[in-house]
């Protein structure tokens, strides 16, 4: 591992293991790129690797984490560390004094506030490195933790002081405060990320780079299971879902455009033929009227698929903005129309809370009951599905051993132009327990859809 | 490739782009430098209005190269991207040919370079002078166009059945931009260097505003870019672009406003937000008094 080539090979292997598709040719590009650069400039080495190896913006965060491990910014305590600065002070019994009573910690907090106020990234980085050296490991602990640093310095609580410092004399609660609050929130988050990165680097020094990499890397966003996504992931997913919805919309619209041309435009054809001496070399056609599909979405909003439900509602929302005629229905054990909550331009978070409060989704049990939900749909909203409709069902097909209403669904699918079912469960679990996946799948083609990759390929295959 | 105007280092790139009116940060400068050094096309992806097309123009201006632009759209085909034969001229040539001339002769004649209409890709390859080829919004084009690009960009040559293979006299500097509305094919991405151009940091955007809007106070520019950054955070339909930030700065100057308070923002919000729903959302989130 000592040689540069070894380090490069290890880094590329780690990227591949983390799920980035790095080809051999791209690895060679990276090496050739390094020849043109000053290797002492760490940021340009990072830029060279990023330009040659990372071809999706969603992979960038993962890349940066691994890059910081393989090409660490410092060794040991780093150059910026002042060795004389002690960590937490201990009381008589060898326990750390509470941070609020420790004058050393309070002085560091004031320093941090100044750095955050200033917004100088290099200073912030140096401060994070130093802070981890001081507080990242309490006496007696074997490993490094960012929690120790964040507990001691508690950067979140600095916000009020920071706002006071910038908003001198201006009224609170207004635009200026909101903008300033956002700026500081970003800087604090940046500080926390720097601390986490620094802690990873320290751990890697102690226990080896490969092992640390495996432990600290989450799968890339497009392979992340919807069911395991946390809040931040859902925010990122939301951004990815919008372009997919737009594509799904165009795909569904295009399916009908097989005959590419419309009727012959006689006048334009004759006019065009004048240029070629009256020989109609090119025929002109009237543009076809674009086909505007109707979309009916039927999504499971029960707790058993809550993370997926959150995602399906995001997808519903995104689709609602793309299609002119979408009707969305949610069900748990009964069905209600939720189209009105998802009006284009509405706020997605607000729409979800309103839906949870106002929509009538629970009939008796509050557990998903596909049979009843489908029946209710057919009774109340049968007119929603017509010959131009694409029907999209989103749910895990687990009906808690209730009835399934297969004939009703068959009638619905028969009336629609297309019908698809996206199931968030791994295919291996279909038909286990109360899952009716294959029985529903026999009526409506069912696709496993648990991450962005699968959703993307579903959208692609529609073409 | 090694024209007198070639870049010598990332710092050189940054300095010369700045002279051309484009403030590049270090990753951008390094990537542009590498694209030129390795002779690879540069794929620039990112949200609309972050200066992807501007980058290509600035590179052209900084290296004294000519800029050829291929704007992609749905339905773009080989005839519009690469070349086609000028059939009107061919028809005239057939009609004007003396009647005793053999058909084969005429046939050879009308499929010569004289009747070739070159489109941006072919033109970029045939140009002997330094060239920046901008393939704009590649995600808008159909997948088939990517296949065409692959062929042209891996060997910098084009085969025209009637004329043979035309190889590049001088490799153009290729910039492909994409808003990532569609994932481009892995094969294309493999052949390119990749640059993700996001909205600039507040510091960089302030520098851009100061450079592009002479006469603006530094403190107002600071307030402006922070406010724009807060707007971009709101997940709007259309987040404000750098160009719109600059427009906003000019508007404030024209109105003689020297502070960006709630009333000033409410009065001029239309300059940066072009959807009613976005404006309502911003007003609600930023606490504007209409």
XYZ file of C-alpha atoms in Angstrom:
753
model
C 0.000 0.000 0.000
C 2.963 2.283 0.325
C 3.374 3.032 -3.361
C 1.239 5.493 -5.256
C 0.170 2.783 -7.689
C -0.959 0.587 -4.818
C -2.909 3.423 -3.315
C -4.554 4.171 -6.639
C -5.498 0.525 -7.175
C -6.876 0.240 -3.656
C -8.907 3.399 -4.088
C -10.400 2.257 -7.386
C -11.213 -1.143 -5.888
C -12.934 0.522 -2.947
C -15.021 2.687 -5.279
C -16.123 -0.426 -7.152
C -16.938 -2.223 -3.953
C -19.039 0.731 -2.850
C -21.076 0.421 -6.037
C -19.534 2.905 -8.452
C -19.102 1.522 -11.968
C -15.434 2.357 -12.571
C -14.033 0.751 -15.705
C -10.389 -0.118 -16.267
C -10.156 2.512 -18.974
C -11.385 5.165 -16.584
C -8.833 4.090 -13.991
C -6.100 4.529 -16.592
C -7.502 7.938 -17.499
C -7.165 8.937 -13.877
C -3.513 7.909 -13.790
C -2.799 9.764 -17.022
C -4.566 12.806 -15.633
C -2.376 12.771 -12.529
C 0.705 13.059 -14.726
C -0.345 16.544 -15.736
C -0.949 17.815 -12.233
C 0.940 18.856 -9.186
C 0.533 15.881 -6.870
C 1.160 18.038 -3.824
C -2.080 19.891 -4.487
C -4.623 17.615 -2.878
C -7.669 19.388 -4.277
C -6.470 19.083 -7.846
C -5.802 15.372 -7.318
C -9.365 15.130 -6.047
C -10.645 17.029 -9.083
C -8.705 14.735 -11.422
C -10.120 11.591 -9.841
C -13.622 13.047 -9.774
C -13.501 14.087 -13.425
C -12.288 10.703 -14.627
C -14.070 8.257 -12.301
C -17.329 9.792 -11.099
C -19.906 10.188 -13.841
C -23.031 10.733 -11.799
C -23.557 13.552 -9.363
C -25.350 11.202 -6.971
C -22.074 9.329 -6.509
C -20.073 12.357 -5.573
C -20.640 12.256 -1.819
C -19.581 8.629 -1.639
C -16.531 9.409 -3.715
C -15.516 12.247 -1.405
C -15.822 10.034 1.664
C -13.556 7.406 0.151
C -11.143 9.948 -1.279
C -10.659 11.461 2.175
C -9.835 8.006 3.490
C -7.383 7.026 0.780
C -5.775 10.427 0.387
C -6.064 11.820 3.906
C -5.527 15.508 4.450
C -3.271 14.923 7.401
C -1.484 12.245 9.354
C -1.818 11.817 13.083
C -2.728 15.061 14.793
C -2.003 17.062 11.661
C 0.122 20.160 11.337
C -2.454 22.552 12.719
C -2.753 20.917 16.099
C -1.264 22.693 19.091
C -0.113 19.829 21.299
C -0.374 21.850 24.484
C -4.156 22.000 24.259
C -5.750 19.453 26.515
C -9.055 17.733 25.868
C -11.787 17.560 28.463
C -10.706 18.212 31.992
C -11.387 15.586 34.577
C -12.750 16.038 38.039
C -11.359 14.357 41.138
C -12.902 11.001 40.312
C -11.557 10.881 36.778
C -14.833 11.763 35.087
C -14.979 14.621 32.614
C -16.305 17.904 33.963
C -19.569 18.910 32.201
C -18.808 20.974 29.129
C -20.726 23.975 30.410
C -18.465 24.228 33.468
C -15.188 23.637 31.660
C -13.578 26.999 30.817
C -11.317 25.345 28.231
C -14.338 23.992 26.342
C -16.131 27.319 26.563
C -13.119 29.092 25.074
C -13.114 26.631 22.175
C -16.814 27.200 21.649
C -16.198 30.928 21.306
C -13.440 30.180 18.818
C -15.807 27.983 16.825
C -18.438 30.720 16.831
C -15.893 33.147 15.367
C -14.933 30.689 12.649
C -18.567 30.026 11.781
C -19.296 33.737 11.700
C -16.361 34.285 9.401
C -17.276 31.503 7.001
C -13.652 30.717 6.150
C -13.690 27.098 5.022
C -9.972 26.460 5.492
C -10.138 27.714 9.063
C -13.200 25.589 9.702
C -11.396 22.521 8.404
C -8.376 23.192 10.606
C -10.662 23.754 13.574
C -12.500 20.477 12.987
C -9.227 18.561 12.820
C -8.048 20.172 16.007
C -11.354 19.603 17.773
C -11.317 15.904 16.933
C -7.784 15.644 18.294
C -8.947 17.207 21.561
C -12.414 15.751 22.069
C -12.759 12.841 19.660
C -11.567 10.294 22.200
C -12.301 10.466 25.899
C -9.682 8.939 28.160
C -9.996 5.181 28.292
C -11.809 4.945 24.965
C -10.224 2.889 22.249
C -11.763 4.454 19.195
C -12.712 7.865 17.875
C -16.248 9.243 17.960
C -17.711 12.412 16.528
C -20.369 12.399 19.248
C -17.773 13.454 21.835
C -16.779 16.467 19.767
C -20.335 17.517 19.009
C -21.412 17.062 22.629
C -18.568 19.172 23.949
C -18.861 21.985 21.429
C -22.615 21.597 20.716
C -22.486 23.780 17.581
C -26.282 23.825 17.289
C -26.595 25.967 20.379
C -24.325 28.613 18.888
C -27.070 29.708 16.485
C -28.666 32.369 18.704
C -25.319 34.050 19.355
C -24.396 33.979 15.662
C -27.717 35.527 14.663
C -27.305 38.251 17.293
C -23.908 39.067 15.903
C -25.149 39.667 12.337
C -28.609 41.055 12.938
C -27.571 44.041 15.006
C -30.402 46.513 15.076
C -32.560 44.816 12.463
C -35.943 43.416 13.365
C -36.067 39.724 14.023
C -38.282 37.211 12.341
C -37.950 38.802 8.931
C -36.166 38.003 5.716
C -32.731 38.953 7.033
C -32.984 36.524 9.913
C -34.185 33.673 7.754
C -31.400 34.157 5.266
C -28.765 34.402 8.004
C -30.183 31.395 9.809
C -29.897 29.358 6.652
C -26.311 30.420 6.072
C -25.277 29.410 9.576
C -27.223 26.179 9.446
C -25.246 25.253 6.328
C -21.940 26.138 7.972
C -22.773 24.145 11.094
C -23.754 21.162 8.965
C -20.493 21.564 7.076
C -18.620 21.547 10.378
C -20.380 18.361 11.446
C -19.492 16.703 8.166
C -15.865 17.759 8.559
C -15.786 16.285 12.049
C -17.284 13.024 10.799
C -14.707 12.862 7.999
C -11.879 13.583 10.397
C -13.091 10.868 12.769
C -13.199 8.396 9.877
C -9.655 9.338 8.973
C -8.498 8.740 12.555
C -10.232 5.388 12.708
C -8.709 4.415 9.370
C -5.249 5.202 10.720
C -5.850 2.867 13.625
C -7.669 0.000 11.972
C -6.847 0.167 8.278
C -8.380 2.001 5.364
C -10.282 -0.847 3.709
C -12.137 -1.844 6.811
C -13.129 1.720 7.652
C -14.325 2.261 4.105
C -16.599 -0.746 4.253
C -18.095 0.406 7.526
C -18.628 4.044 6.653
C -20.109 3.785 3.195
C -23.799 3.598 2.463
C -25.024 2.237 -0.855
C -25.332 4.851 -3.593
C -28.693 6.521 -3.824
C -29.927 4.639 -6.853
C -29.501 1.300 -5.082
C -30.781 2.436 -1.727
C -33.803 0.488 -0.574
C -36.799 2.812 -0.309
C -37.740 1.032 2.884
C -34.416 1.890 4.521
C -34.222 5.508 3.475
C -33.894 8.116 6.190
C -35.182 11.683 6.004
C -32.156 13.104 4.208
C -32.266 10.240 1.711
C -35.922 10.905 1.030
C -35.114 14.532 0.294
C -32.471 13.444 -2.192
C -34.797 10.815 -3.641
C -37.430 13.447 -4.167
C -35.049 15.401 -6.358
C -34.288 12.286 -8.391
C -37.911 11.303 -8.769
C -38.980 14.451 -10.597
C -37.015 13.837 -13.792
C -38.158 10.208 -13.727
C -41.769 11.253 -13.533
C -41.242 13.562 -16.474
C -39.752 10.691 -18.426
C -42.543 8.360 -17.443
C -44.985 10.968 -18.686
C -43.259 11.303 -22.054
C -42.911 7.544 -22.368
C -46.578 6.939 -21.780
C -47.393 9.690 -24.247
C -44.973 8.354 -26.847
C -46.181 4.770 -26.802
C -48.978 5.815 -28.997
C -46.889 7.634 -31.511
C -45.749 4.587 -33.467
C -46.831 5.971 -36.827
C -44.543 8.938 -36.626
C -46.263 11.175 -39.128
C -49.650 12.694 -39.415
C -51.721 13.323 -42.502
C -50.070 14.692 -45.642
C -49.956 18.464 -45.719
C -50.644 18.982 -49.415
C -50.002 22.702 -49.634
C -46.688 22.603 -47.839
C -45.586 19.622 -49.931
C -46.270 21.482 -53.169
C -44.566 24.602 -51.895
C -41.508 22.572 -50.905
C -41.427 20.921 -54.334
C -40.944 24.320 -56.028
C -37.346 24.356 -54.876
C -36.698 21.098 -56.704
C -38.417 22.064 -59.930
C -41.817 20.652 -59.055
C -40.552 17.265 -57.994
C -41.920 16.539 -54.522
C -38.720 15.194 -53.021
C -39.866 15.598 -49.472
C -43.419 15.234 -48.359
C -44.697 17.460 -45.600
C -47.052 16.229 -42.941
C -49.293 17.801 -40.415
C -48.063 17.264 -36.896
C -49.896 14.578 -35.041
C -52.085 15.612 -32.194
C -50.117 14.513 -29.138
C -51.752 11.751 -27.219
C -52.587 12.876 -23.707
C -52.792 9.866 -21.475
C -54.859 9.808 -18.350
C -53.162 8.368 -15.360
C -54.856 6.769 -12.406
C -52.598 6.016 -9.463
C -53.722 3.742 -6.701
C -51.278 3.662 -3.817
C -51.015 1.798 -0.570
C -50.551 4.287 2.264
C -50.484 1.853 5.164
C -47.819 1.660 7.860
C -46.304 -1.615 6.668
C -44.982 0.223 3.644
C -44.620 3.620 5.313
C -41.241 4.507 3.853
C -42.333 3.178 0.496
C -45.655 4.951 0.872
C -43.783 8.146 1.487
C -41.872 7.517 -1.684
C -44.925 6.506 -3.717
C -46.626 9.677 -2.639
C -43.588 11.586 -3.835
C -43.835 9.786 -7.131
C -47.555 10.478 -7.264
C -46.881 14.108 -6.588
C -44.233 14.291 -9.294
C -46.490 12.536 -11.791
C -49.310 14.865 -10.895
C -47.168 17.771 -12.043
C -46.344 16.105 -15.342
C -49.655 14.738 -16.498
C -52.514 17.026 -17.203
C -55.037 14.428 -16.203
C -54.036 12.468 -13.168
C -56.290 11.134 -10.517
C -54.592 9.779 -7.459
C -56.183 7.494 -4.917
C -54.721 6.272 -1.674
C -55.928 3.308 0.302
C -55.346 1.512 3.540
C -58.455 -0.514 4.074
C -60.676 1.864 2.225
C -59.993 4.209 -0.651
C -60.193 7.943 -1.022
C -59.272 10.320 -3.778
C -56.233 12.413 -2.930
C -55.891 14.282 -6.215
C -56.888 17.596 -4.705
C -54.104 17.534 -2.122
C -51.490 17.147 -4.808
C -52.382 20.062 -7.048
C -49.431 21.121 -9.219
C -47.324 23.678 -7.427
C -48.560 22.629 -4.010
C -46.051 22.020 -1.289
C -45.350 18.303 -1.065
C -44.812 18.192 2.693
C -47.949 20.219 3.342
C -49.879 17.999 0.937
C -48.893 14.904 2.878
C -49.932 16.254 6.252
C -53.225 17.481 4.826
C -53.811 14.092 3.270
C -53.071 12.274 6.499
C -55.495 14.549 8.337
C -58.355 14.876 5.891
C -58.407 11.894 3.580
C -60.687 9.065 4.526
C -58.413 6.058 4.282
C -59.218 3.998 7.329
C -62.412 2.014 7.439
C -62.182 -0.343 10.405
C -58.867 -1.972 11.025
C -56.234 0.443 9.795
C -54.404 -2.514 8.259
C -54.191 -2.712 4.530
C -57.079 -4.581 3.025
C -56.660 -4.716 -0.723
C -59.942 -6.475 -1.343
C -62.059 -3.870 0.352
C -59.994 -0.994 -0.987
C -60.367 -2.230 -4.563
C -64.079 -2.757 -4.120
C -64.577 0.705 -2.705
C -62.613 2.150 -5.585
C -64.795 0.342 -8.102
C -68.000 1.428 -6.374
C -67.138 5.073 -6.022
C -64.706 5.900 -8.788
C -65.383 3.360 -11.536
C -65.667 6.213 -14.038
C -62.010 7.207 -13.428
C -60.799 4.332 -15.614
C -61.534 4.508 -19.304
C -59.970 3.312 -22.558
C -57.327 6.067 -22.425
C -56.270 5.422 -18.862
C -52.975 4.053 -17.635
C -53.471 2.434 -14.261
C -50.555 2.340 -11.834
C -50.878 0.389 -8.596
C -48.231 0.946 -5.944
C -48.152 -1.447 -3.016
C -46.780 -4.654 -1.518
C -49.884 -6.795 -2.175
C -50.076 -7.891 1.452
C -53.687 -8.042 2.346
C -53.464 -9.394 5.909
C -55.199 -12.606 4.772
C -58.266 -10.595 3.786
C -60.190 -11.062 0.592
C -58.545 -9.993 -2.654
C -61.375 -8.942 -5.011
C -59.502 -10.418 -7.962
C -62.457 -10.209 -10.402
C -62.948 -6.533 -9.589
C -59.310 -5.758 -10.298
C -59.520 -7.782 -13.484
C -62.454 -5.690 -14.642
C -60.566 -2.504 -13.834
C -57.406 -3.615 -15.653
C -59.538 -4.722 -18.596
C -61.043 -1.280 -19.010
C -57.692 0.524 -18.816
C -55.309 0.950 -21.713
C -52.321 -0.220 -19.681
C -51.981 -1.350 -16.104
C -48.808 -1.809 -14.054
C -48.110 -2.747 -10.467
C -44.973 -1.655 -8.646
C -44.161 -3.811 -5.639
C -41.580 -2.576 -3.094
C -40.851 -6.019 -1.690
C -37.894 -8.139 -2.803
C -39.061 -10.691 -5.315
C -37.956 -13.505 -3.018
C -40.574 -12.522 -0.443
C -43.479 -12.492 -2.865
C -46.121 -15.079 -2.092
C -44.767 -15.627 1.404
C -47.178 -15.181 4.289
C -50.141 -13.007 3.376
C -48.600 -11.724 0.141
C -50.865 -12.154 -2.877
C -48.213 -10.968 -5.291
C -48.519 -13.621 -7.972
C -52.296 -13.739 -7.852
C -52.474 -9.999 -8.433
C -49.487 -10.224 -10.749
C -51.408 -12.576 -13.015
C -53.921 -9.802 -13.640
C -51.714 -6.734 -13.590
C -48.044 -7.111 -14.627
C -46.061 -6.711 -11.436
C -42.572 -5.231 -11.213
C -40.223 -5.238 -8.266
C -39.419 -1.622 -7.462
C -37.418 -0.971 -4.331
C -34.810 1.516 -5.458
C -34.215 4.203 -8.016
C -32.389 1.841 -10.359
C -35.414 -0.404 -10.609
C -37.771 2.507 -11.003
C -35.535 3.856 -13.764
C -35.494 0.575 -15.612
C -39.266 0.311 -15.287
C -39.558 3.726 -16.887
C -37.073 2.744 -19.595
C -38.855 -0.480 -20.407
C -42.130 1.293 -20.911
C -40.669 2.705 -24.113
C -3.806 20.330 -30.128
C -0.691 22.160 -29.055
C -1.692 25.525 -30.417
C 0.032 28.547 -28.955
C -3.248 29.180 -27.168
C -3.275 25.875 -25.235
C -3.577 26.045 -21.474
C -0.457 25.297 -19.484
C -1.852 24.629 -16.004
C -5.112 24.778 -14.032
C -4.093 28.199 -12.748
C -3.558 29.344 -16.310
C -7.073 28.099 -17.145
C -8.559 30.006 -14.224
C -6.729 33.208 -15.100
C -7.612 33.114 -18.795
C -11.240 32.168 -18.222
C -11.455 35.039 -15.748
C -10.093 37.362 -18.413
C -12.857 36.062 -20.687
C -15.435 36.917 -18.021
C -15.903 33.469 -16.475
C -14.920 32.886 -12.858
C -13.957 29.238 -12.527
C -13.294 27.610 -9.176
C -10.474 25.136 -8.735
C -12.284 21.909 -9.713
C -13.663 23.551 -12.860
C -10.276 24.914 -13.874
C -8.558 21.584 -13.199
C -11.133 19.618 -15.152
C -11.004 21.950 -18.148
C -7.228 21.727 -18.104
C -7.355 17.918 -17.994
C -9.882 17.731 -20.807
C -7.486 19.615 -22.970
C -4.373 17.786 -21.778
C -5.919 14.338 -22.261
C -7.740 15.339 -25.445
C -11.041 14.075 -24.124
C -14.515 15.485 -24.488
C -15.828 17.228 -21.390
C -19.313 16.337 -20.213
C -20.778 19.095 -18.065
C -23.902 18.244 -16.139
C -25.923 20.229 -13.656
C -29.117 22.184 -13.123
C -30.179 24.821 -15.628
C -28.545 28.190 -15.279
C -25.263 27.273 -13.639
C -23.130 28.374 -16.556
C -22.554 25.179 -18.517
C -22.939 26.762 -21.929
C -21.125 29.857 -20.711
C -18.153 27.676 -19.839
C -17.847 26.447 -23.416
C -18.103 29.999 -24.728
C -15.490 31.181 -22.243
C -13.089 28.393 -23.234
C -13.501 29.407 -26.867
C -12.881 33.043 -26.039
C -9.900 32.279 -23.817
C -8.137 30.093 -26.383
C -9.067 32.191 -29.377
C -10.908 29.228 -30.866
C -13.983 29.296 -33.026
C -17.185 28.048 -31.400
C -19.400 25.575 -33.228
C -22.669 24.743 -31.541
C -24.909 21.754 -31.967
C -28.164 22.339 -30.152
C -29.791 18.992 -29.386
C -33.507 18.422 -29.433
C -35.866 15.515 -29.712
C -35.779 14.281 -33.299
C -32.282 15.527 -34.087
C -30.859 13.241 -36.751
C -27.653 12.594 -38.622
C -28.594 15.003 -41.412
C -28.837 17.865 -38.927
C -25.906 16.862 -36.750
C -23.319 15.534 -39.198
C -23.871 16.234 -42.866
C -26.328 15.915 -45.715
C -26.156 16.287 -49.446
C -27.604 19.401 -50.963
C -30.179 17.722 -53.164
C -31.445 20.940 -54.689
C -28.012 21.702 -56.017
C -27.623 18.079 -57.128
C -30.888 18.285 -59.036
C -29.773 21.447 -60.767
C -26.478 19.787 -61.665
C -28.297 16.833 -63.210
C -30.585 19.101 -65.193
C -27.677 21.247 -66.341
C -25.508 18.311 -67.367
C -24.987 17.984 -71.120
C -27.196 15.274 -72.558
C -24.305 13.273 -74.014
C -22.629 12.832 -70.637
C -22.630 9.337 -69.167
C -24.817 8.835 -66.131
C -21.980 7.330 -64.106
C -19.961 10.463 -64.573
C -22.767 12.683 -63.414
C -23.418 10.389 -60.516
C -19.823 10.605 -59.314
C -19.953 14.305 -59.805
C -22.974 15.048 -57.685
C -21.737 13.086 -54.683
C -18.570 15.114 -54.298
C -17.565 17.476 -51.552
C -19.022 20.340 -53.510
C -22.546 19.164 -52.773
C -21.895 18.343 -49.158
C -23.653 20.477 -46.564
C -21.623 20.159 -43.434
C -23.376 20.309 -40.087
C -21.680 21.160 -36.762
C -20.067 17.756 -36.070
C -18.471 17.422 -39.472
C -17.559 21.089 -39.561
C -15.759 20.758 -36.220
C -13.714 17.876 -37.550
C -12.819 19.530 -40.831
C -11.889 22.915 -39.405
C -8.131 23.490 -39.505
C -8.324 26.289 -36.914
C -8.694 25.788 -33.151
C -12.294 24.881 -32.463
C -14.545 24.462 -29.473
C -17.429 22.166 -30.303
C -20.381 22.708 -27.999
C -22.961 19.908 -27.986
C -25.689 21.578 -25.994
C -28.345 19.791 -23.947
C -27.386 16.311 -25.095
C -30.054 14.859 -22.788
C -32.735 16.342 -25.036
C -31.649 14.299 -28.043
C -32.713 10.699 -28.713
C -30.517 7.786 -27.725
C -29.484 7.193 -31.360
C -27.689 10.521 -31.445
C -25.491 9.295 -28.609
C -24.353 6.436 -30.818
C -23.416 8.940 -33.470
C -21.515 11.023 -30.932
C -19.633 7.951 -29.718
C -18.348 7.282 -33.204
C -17.326 10.855 -33.802
C -15.806 11.483 -30.380
C -13.745 8.339 -29.949
C -11.739 8.634 -33.153
C -12.570 12.149 -34.259
C -13.427 10.892 -37.690
C -16.528 10.474 -39.816
C -17.165 8.057 -42.624
C -19.233 9.304 -45.529
C -19.979 6.392 -47.869
C -19.529 8.375 -51.079
C -16.426 10.246 -50.015
C -14.569 7.972 -47.627
C -13.339 8.692 -44.134
C -12.724 12.220 -43.028
C -10.367 12.429 -40.069
C -9.901 15.452 -37.878
C -7.230 17.851 -39.025
C -7.031 19.219 -35.506
C -8.918 17.784 -32.566
C -11.625 20.133 -31.418
C -12.166 20.824 -27.720
C -15.551 19.210 -27.143
C -17.970 20.332 -24.445
C -21.173 18.340 -24.001
C -23.773 19.836 -21.693
C -26.718 18.098 -20.098
C -29.380 19.011 -17.565
C -29.584 15.343 -16.587
C -33.217 15.098 -17.642
C -32.193 11.700 -18.946
C -29.236 9.609 -17.895
C -26.748 9.569 -20.750
C -25.409 6.184 -21.772
C -22.533 4.650 -19.825
C -20.548 4.285 -23.036
C -20.668 8.001 -23.730
C -19.840 8.863 -20.137
C -16.851 6.542 -20.172
C -15.314 8.460 -23.032
C -15.764 11.836 -21.415
C -14.372 13.658 -18.478
C -17.189 14.566 -16.165
C -17.848 17.841 -14.442
C -20.848 18.452 -12.256
C -21.552 22.155 -12.260
C -23.774 23.071 -9.365
C -24.902 26.459 -8.161
C -21.809 28.364 -7.057
C -20.855 28.936 -3.448
C -21.950 32.258 -2.010
C -18.393 33.571 -2.204
C -18.004 32.705 -5.851
C -21.411 33.983 -6.815
C -20.698 37.267 -5.057
C -17.493 37.569 -7.047
C -19.464 36.888 -10.235
C -22.017 39.562 -9.376
C -19.305 42.078 -8.533
C -17.530 41.352 -11.798
C -20.622 41.464 -13.994
C -22.516 44.329 -12.379
C -20.167 47.241 -11.995
C -21.197 49.801 -9.415
C -22.910 47.452 -6.996
C -22.005 47.717 -3.320
C -20.229 44.666 -1.909
C -22.640 44.454 1.022
C -25.683 44.504 -1.255
C -24.127 41.802 -3.434
C -23.554 39.728 -0.312
C -27.193 40.110 0.792
C -28.333 39.323 -2.719
C -26.447 36.066 -3.140
C -27.439 34.877 0.338
C -31.081 35.554 -0.472
C -30.782 33.764 -3.808
C -29.168 30.809 -2.042
C -32.099 30.729 0.400
C -34.510 30.772 -2.561
C -32.672 27.870 -4.208
C -33.146 25.895 -1.020
C -36.920 26.069 -1.288
C -37.267 23.358 -3.940
C -38.926 25.633 -6.402
C -40.141 24.648 -9.810
C -37.454 26.778 -11.357
C -34.600 27.770 -9.066
C -32.966 31.101 -9.861
C -29.986 30.800 -12.200
C -26.766 32.796 -12.041
C -28.004 34.932 -14.915
C -31.112 35.740 -12.905
C -29.014 36.725 -9.900
C -27.197 39.145 -12.156
C -30.488 40.445 -13.529
C -31.693 40.979 -10.019
C -28.561 42.900 -9.107
C -29.048 45.136 -12.142
C -32.697 45.659 -11.263
C -31.828 46.732 -7.734
C -29.242 49.141 -9.093
C -31.698 50.566 -11.584
C -34.269 51.092 -8.860
C -31.639 52.762 -6.700
C -32.160 50.342 -3.821
C -29.177 49.904 -1.584
C -30.619 47.359 0.799
C -32.467 44.150 0.129
C -35.242 44.196 2.713
C -38.671 42.557 2.604
C -40.318 45.296 0.569
C -37.490 45.415 -1.940
C -37.641 41.650 -2.404
C -41.422 41.643 -2.702
C -41.277 44.369 -5.352
C -38.672 42.689 -7.501
C -39.270 38.984 -6.946
C -40.542 38.605 -10.508
C -37.010 39.084 -11.786
C -35.846 35.806 -10.272
C -38.968 33.672 -9.856
C -41.048 33.058 -12.942
C -43.831 30.868 -11.584
C -46.718 32.140 -9.503
C -46.519 29.101 -7.256
C -42.799 29.716 -6.703
C -43.442 33.322 -5.771
C -46.178 32.375 -3.337
C -43.973 29.776 -1.801
C -41.056 32.159 -1.428
C -43.312 34.790 0.084
C -44.609 32.298 2.628
C -41.224 30.828 3.493
C -39.250 34.049 3.651
C -41.963 35.986 5.440
C -42.394 38.713 2.838
C -44.996 41.366 3.294
C -46.673 41.532 -0.043
